[in-house]
PDB file of C-alpha atoms in Angstrom:
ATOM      1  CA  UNK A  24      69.455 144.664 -85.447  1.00 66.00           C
ATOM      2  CA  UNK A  25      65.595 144.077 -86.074  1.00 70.00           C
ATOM      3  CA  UNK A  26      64.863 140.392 -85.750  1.00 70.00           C
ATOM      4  CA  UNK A  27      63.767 138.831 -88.912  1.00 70.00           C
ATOM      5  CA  UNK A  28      60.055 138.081 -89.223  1.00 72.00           C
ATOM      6  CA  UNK A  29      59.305 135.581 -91.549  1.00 65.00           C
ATOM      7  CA  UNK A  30      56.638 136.063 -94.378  1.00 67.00           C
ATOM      8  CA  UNK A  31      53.161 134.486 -94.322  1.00 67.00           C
ATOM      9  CA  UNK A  32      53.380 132.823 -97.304  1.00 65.00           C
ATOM     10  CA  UNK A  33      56.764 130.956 -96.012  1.00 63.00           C
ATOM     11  CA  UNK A  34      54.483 127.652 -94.644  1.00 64.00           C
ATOM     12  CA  UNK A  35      52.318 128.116 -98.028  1.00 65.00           C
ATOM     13  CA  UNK A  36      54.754 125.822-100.303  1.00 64.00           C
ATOM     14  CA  UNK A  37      56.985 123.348 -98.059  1.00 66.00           C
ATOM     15  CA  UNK A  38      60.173 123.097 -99.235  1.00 67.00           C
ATOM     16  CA  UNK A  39      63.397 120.790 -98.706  1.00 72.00           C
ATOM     17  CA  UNK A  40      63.692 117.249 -97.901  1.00 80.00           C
ATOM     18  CA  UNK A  41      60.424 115.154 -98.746  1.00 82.00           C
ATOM     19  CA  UNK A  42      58.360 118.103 -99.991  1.00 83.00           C
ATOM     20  CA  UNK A  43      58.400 118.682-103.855  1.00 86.00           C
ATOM     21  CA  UNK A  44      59.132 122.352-105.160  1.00 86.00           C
ATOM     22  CA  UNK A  45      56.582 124.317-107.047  1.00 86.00           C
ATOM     23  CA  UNK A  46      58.256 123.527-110.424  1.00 89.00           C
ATOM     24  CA  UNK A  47      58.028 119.612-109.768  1.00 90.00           C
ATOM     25  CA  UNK A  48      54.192 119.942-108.499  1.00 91.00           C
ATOM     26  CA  UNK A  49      54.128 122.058-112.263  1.00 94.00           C
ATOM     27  CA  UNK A  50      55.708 119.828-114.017  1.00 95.00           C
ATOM     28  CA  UNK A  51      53.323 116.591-112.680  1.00 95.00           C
ATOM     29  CA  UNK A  52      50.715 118.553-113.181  1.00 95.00           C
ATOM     30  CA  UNK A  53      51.554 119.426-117.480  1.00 96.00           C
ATOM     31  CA  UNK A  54      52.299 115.759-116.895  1.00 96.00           C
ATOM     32  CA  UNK A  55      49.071 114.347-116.240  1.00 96.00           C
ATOM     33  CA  UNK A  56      47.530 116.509-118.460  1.00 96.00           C
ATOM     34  CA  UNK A  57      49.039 115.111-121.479  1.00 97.00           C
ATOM     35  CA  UNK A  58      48.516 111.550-120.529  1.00 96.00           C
ATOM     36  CA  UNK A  59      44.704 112.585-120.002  1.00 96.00           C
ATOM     37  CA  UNK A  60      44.535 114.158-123.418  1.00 96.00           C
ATOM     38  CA  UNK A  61      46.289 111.299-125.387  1.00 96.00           C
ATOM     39  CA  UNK A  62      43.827 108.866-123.702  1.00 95.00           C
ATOM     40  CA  UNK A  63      40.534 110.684-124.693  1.00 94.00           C
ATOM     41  CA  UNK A  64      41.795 111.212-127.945  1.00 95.00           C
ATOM     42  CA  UNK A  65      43.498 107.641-129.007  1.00 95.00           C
ATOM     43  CA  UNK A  66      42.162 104.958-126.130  1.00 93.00           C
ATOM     44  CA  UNK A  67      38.761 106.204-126.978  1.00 91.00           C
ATOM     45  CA  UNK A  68      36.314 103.464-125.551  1.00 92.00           C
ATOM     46  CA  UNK A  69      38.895 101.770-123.436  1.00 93.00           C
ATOM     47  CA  UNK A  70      38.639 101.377-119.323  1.00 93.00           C
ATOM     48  CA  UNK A  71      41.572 103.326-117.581  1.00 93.00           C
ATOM     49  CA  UNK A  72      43.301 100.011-117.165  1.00 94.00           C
ATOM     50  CA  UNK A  73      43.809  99.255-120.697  1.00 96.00           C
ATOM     51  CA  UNK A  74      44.716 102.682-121.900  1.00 95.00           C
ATOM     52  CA  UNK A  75      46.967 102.941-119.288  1.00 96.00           C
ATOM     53  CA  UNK A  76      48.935  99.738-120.371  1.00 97.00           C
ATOM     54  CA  UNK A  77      48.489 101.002-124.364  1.00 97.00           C
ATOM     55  CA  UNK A  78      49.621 104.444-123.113  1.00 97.00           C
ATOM     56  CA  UNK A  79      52.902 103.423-120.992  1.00 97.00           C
ATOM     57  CA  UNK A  80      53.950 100.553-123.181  1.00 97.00           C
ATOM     58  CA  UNK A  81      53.947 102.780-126.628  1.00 97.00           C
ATOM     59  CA  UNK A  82      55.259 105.468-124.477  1.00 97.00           C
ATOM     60  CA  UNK A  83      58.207 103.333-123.248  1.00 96.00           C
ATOM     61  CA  UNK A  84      58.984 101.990-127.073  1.00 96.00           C
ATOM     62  CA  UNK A  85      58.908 105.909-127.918  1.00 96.00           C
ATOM     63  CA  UNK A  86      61.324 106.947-125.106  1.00 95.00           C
ATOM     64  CA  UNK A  87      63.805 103.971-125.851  1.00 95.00           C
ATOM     65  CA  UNK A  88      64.197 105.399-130.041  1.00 93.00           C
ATOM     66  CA  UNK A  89      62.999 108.607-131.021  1.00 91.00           C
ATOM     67  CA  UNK A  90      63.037 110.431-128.094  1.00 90.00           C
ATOM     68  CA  UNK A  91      66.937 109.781-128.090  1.00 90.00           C
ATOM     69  CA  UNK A  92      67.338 112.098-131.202  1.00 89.00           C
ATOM     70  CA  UNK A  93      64.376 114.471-130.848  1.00 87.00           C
ATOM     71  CA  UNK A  94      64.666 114.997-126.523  1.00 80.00           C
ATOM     72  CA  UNK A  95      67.490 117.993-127.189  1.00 87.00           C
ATOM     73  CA  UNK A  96      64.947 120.078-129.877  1.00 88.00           C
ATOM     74  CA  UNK A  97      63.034 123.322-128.147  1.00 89.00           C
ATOM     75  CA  UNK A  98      60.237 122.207-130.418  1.00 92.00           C
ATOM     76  CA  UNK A  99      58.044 118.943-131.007  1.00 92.00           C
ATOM     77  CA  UNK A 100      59.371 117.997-134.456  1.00 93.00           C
ATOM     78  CA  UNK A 101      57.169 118.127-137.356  1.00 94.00           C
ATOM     79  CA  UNK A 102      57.850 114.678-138.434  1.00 93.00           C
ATOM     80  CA  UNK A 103      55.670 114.124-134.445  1.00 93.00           C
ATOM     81  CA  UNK A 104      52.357 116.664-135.103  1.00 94.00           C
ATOM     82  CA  UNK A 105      48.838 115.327-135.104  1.00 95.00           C
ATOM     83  CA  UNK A 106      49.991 111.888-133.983  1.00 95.00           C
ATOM     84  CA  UNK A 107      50.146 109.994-130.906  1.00 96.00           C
ATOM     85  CA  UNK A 108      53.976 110.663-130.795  1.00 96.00           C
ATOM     86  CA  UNK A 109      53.483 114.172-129.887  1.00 95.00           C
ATOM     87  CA  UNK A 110      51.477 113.846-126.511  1.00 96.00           C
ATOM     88  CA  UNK A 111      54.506 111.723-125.632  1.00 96.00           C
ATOM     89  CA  UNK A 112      57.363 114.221-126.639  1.00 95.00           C
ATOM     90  CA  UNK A 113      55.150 116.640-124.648  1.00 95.00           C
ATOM     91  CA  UNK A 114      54.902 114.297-121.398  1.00 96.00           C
ATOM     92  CA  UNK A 115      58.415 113.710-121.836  1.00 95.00           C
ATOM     93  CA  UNK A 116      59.422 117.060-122.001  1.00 94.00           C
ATOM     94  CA  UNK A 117      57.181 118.146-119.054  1.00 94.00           C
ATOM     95  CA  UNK A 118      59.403 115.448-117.173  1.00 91.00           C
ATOM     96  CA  UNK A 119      61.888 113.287-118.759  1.00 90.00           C
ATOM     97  CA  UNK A 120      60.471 109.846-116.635  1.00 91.00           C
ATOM     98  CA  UNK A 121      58.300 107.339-117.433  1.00 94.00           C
ATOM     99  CA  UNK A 122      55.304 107.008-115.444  1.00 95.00           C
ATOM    100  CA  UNK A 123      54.391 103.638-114.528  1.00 94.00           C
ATOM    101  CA  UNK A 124      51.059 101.794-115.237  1.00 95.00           C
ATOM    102  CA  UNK A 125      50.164 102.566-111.715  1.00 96.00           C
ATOM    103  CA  UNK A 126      50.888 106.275-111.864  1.00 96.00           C
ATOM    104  CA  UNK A 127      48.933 106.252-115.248  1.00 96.00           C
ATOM    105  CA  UNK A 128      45.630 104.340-114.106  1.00 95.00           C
ATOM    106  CA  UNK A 129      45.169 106.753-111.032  1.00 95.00           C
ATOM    107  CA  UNK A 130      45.937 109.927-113.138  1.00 95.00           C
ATOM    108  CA  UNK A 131      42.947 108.183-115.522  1.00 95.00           C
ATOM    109  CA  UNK A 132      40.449 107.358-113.004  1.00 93.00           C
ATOM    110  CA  UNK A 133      40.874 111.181-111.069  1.00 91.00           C
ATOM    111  CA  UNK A 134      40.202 112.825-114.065  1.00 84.00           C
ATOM    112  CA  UNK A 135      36.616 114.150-114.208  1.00 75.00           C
ATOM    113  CA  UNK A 136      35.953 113.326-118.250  1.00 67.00           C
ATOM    114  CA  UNK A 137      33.709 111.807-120.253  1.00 61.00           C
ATOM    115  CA  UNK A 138      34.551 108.201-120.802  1.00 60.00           C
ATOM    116  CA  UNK A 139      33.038 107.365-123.535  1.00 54.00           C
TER     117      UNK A 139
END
């Protein structure tokens, strides 16, 4: 029998016990993106710290009622577009858990943009 050689791509993504999978790194990473884009379009003019609190305390109020009825739809309900409600059905989707105000204010400050 020919011993098995293992591929060299098998170190590139470390997987199993204390090393997240590529579809949880994916998943952060639609994540953050969300929260970045619902900051620089509604905490316009805020420091990271405040629209981090604004941004995890509306998102928390959001989780606890609507997203009870609208988590099971493919699709970000109408009712949701062009509002602040649909960067948080899309964070939540992306990965049903709330970030804390921690998590939020270093996504904030990493992100190269303009902060107006």
């Amino acid at each position: 029998m020919k011993p098995h050689r293992p591929s060299t791509f098998a170190a590139a993504f470390p997987v199993g016990r204390g090393h997240p999978t590529p579809a949880a790194m994916l998943s952060r990473d639609e994540r953050d993106r969300y929260l970045i884009a619902a900051a620089d379009r509604y905490c316009i003019g805020l420091s990271d710290n405040e629209a981090a609190d604004i941004l995890v305390a509306r998102l928390t109020r959001f989780r606890e009622t609507a997203w009870r009825n609208d988590g099971p739809e493919a699709l970000c309900p109408p009712r949701h577009r062009g509002t602040i409600r649909e960067f948080f059905w899309m964070i939540l989707k992306a990965r049903d858990r709330l970030p804390g105000e921690r998590l939020v204010r270093e996504v904030l400050r990493a992100s190269e943009r303009d902060r107006g």
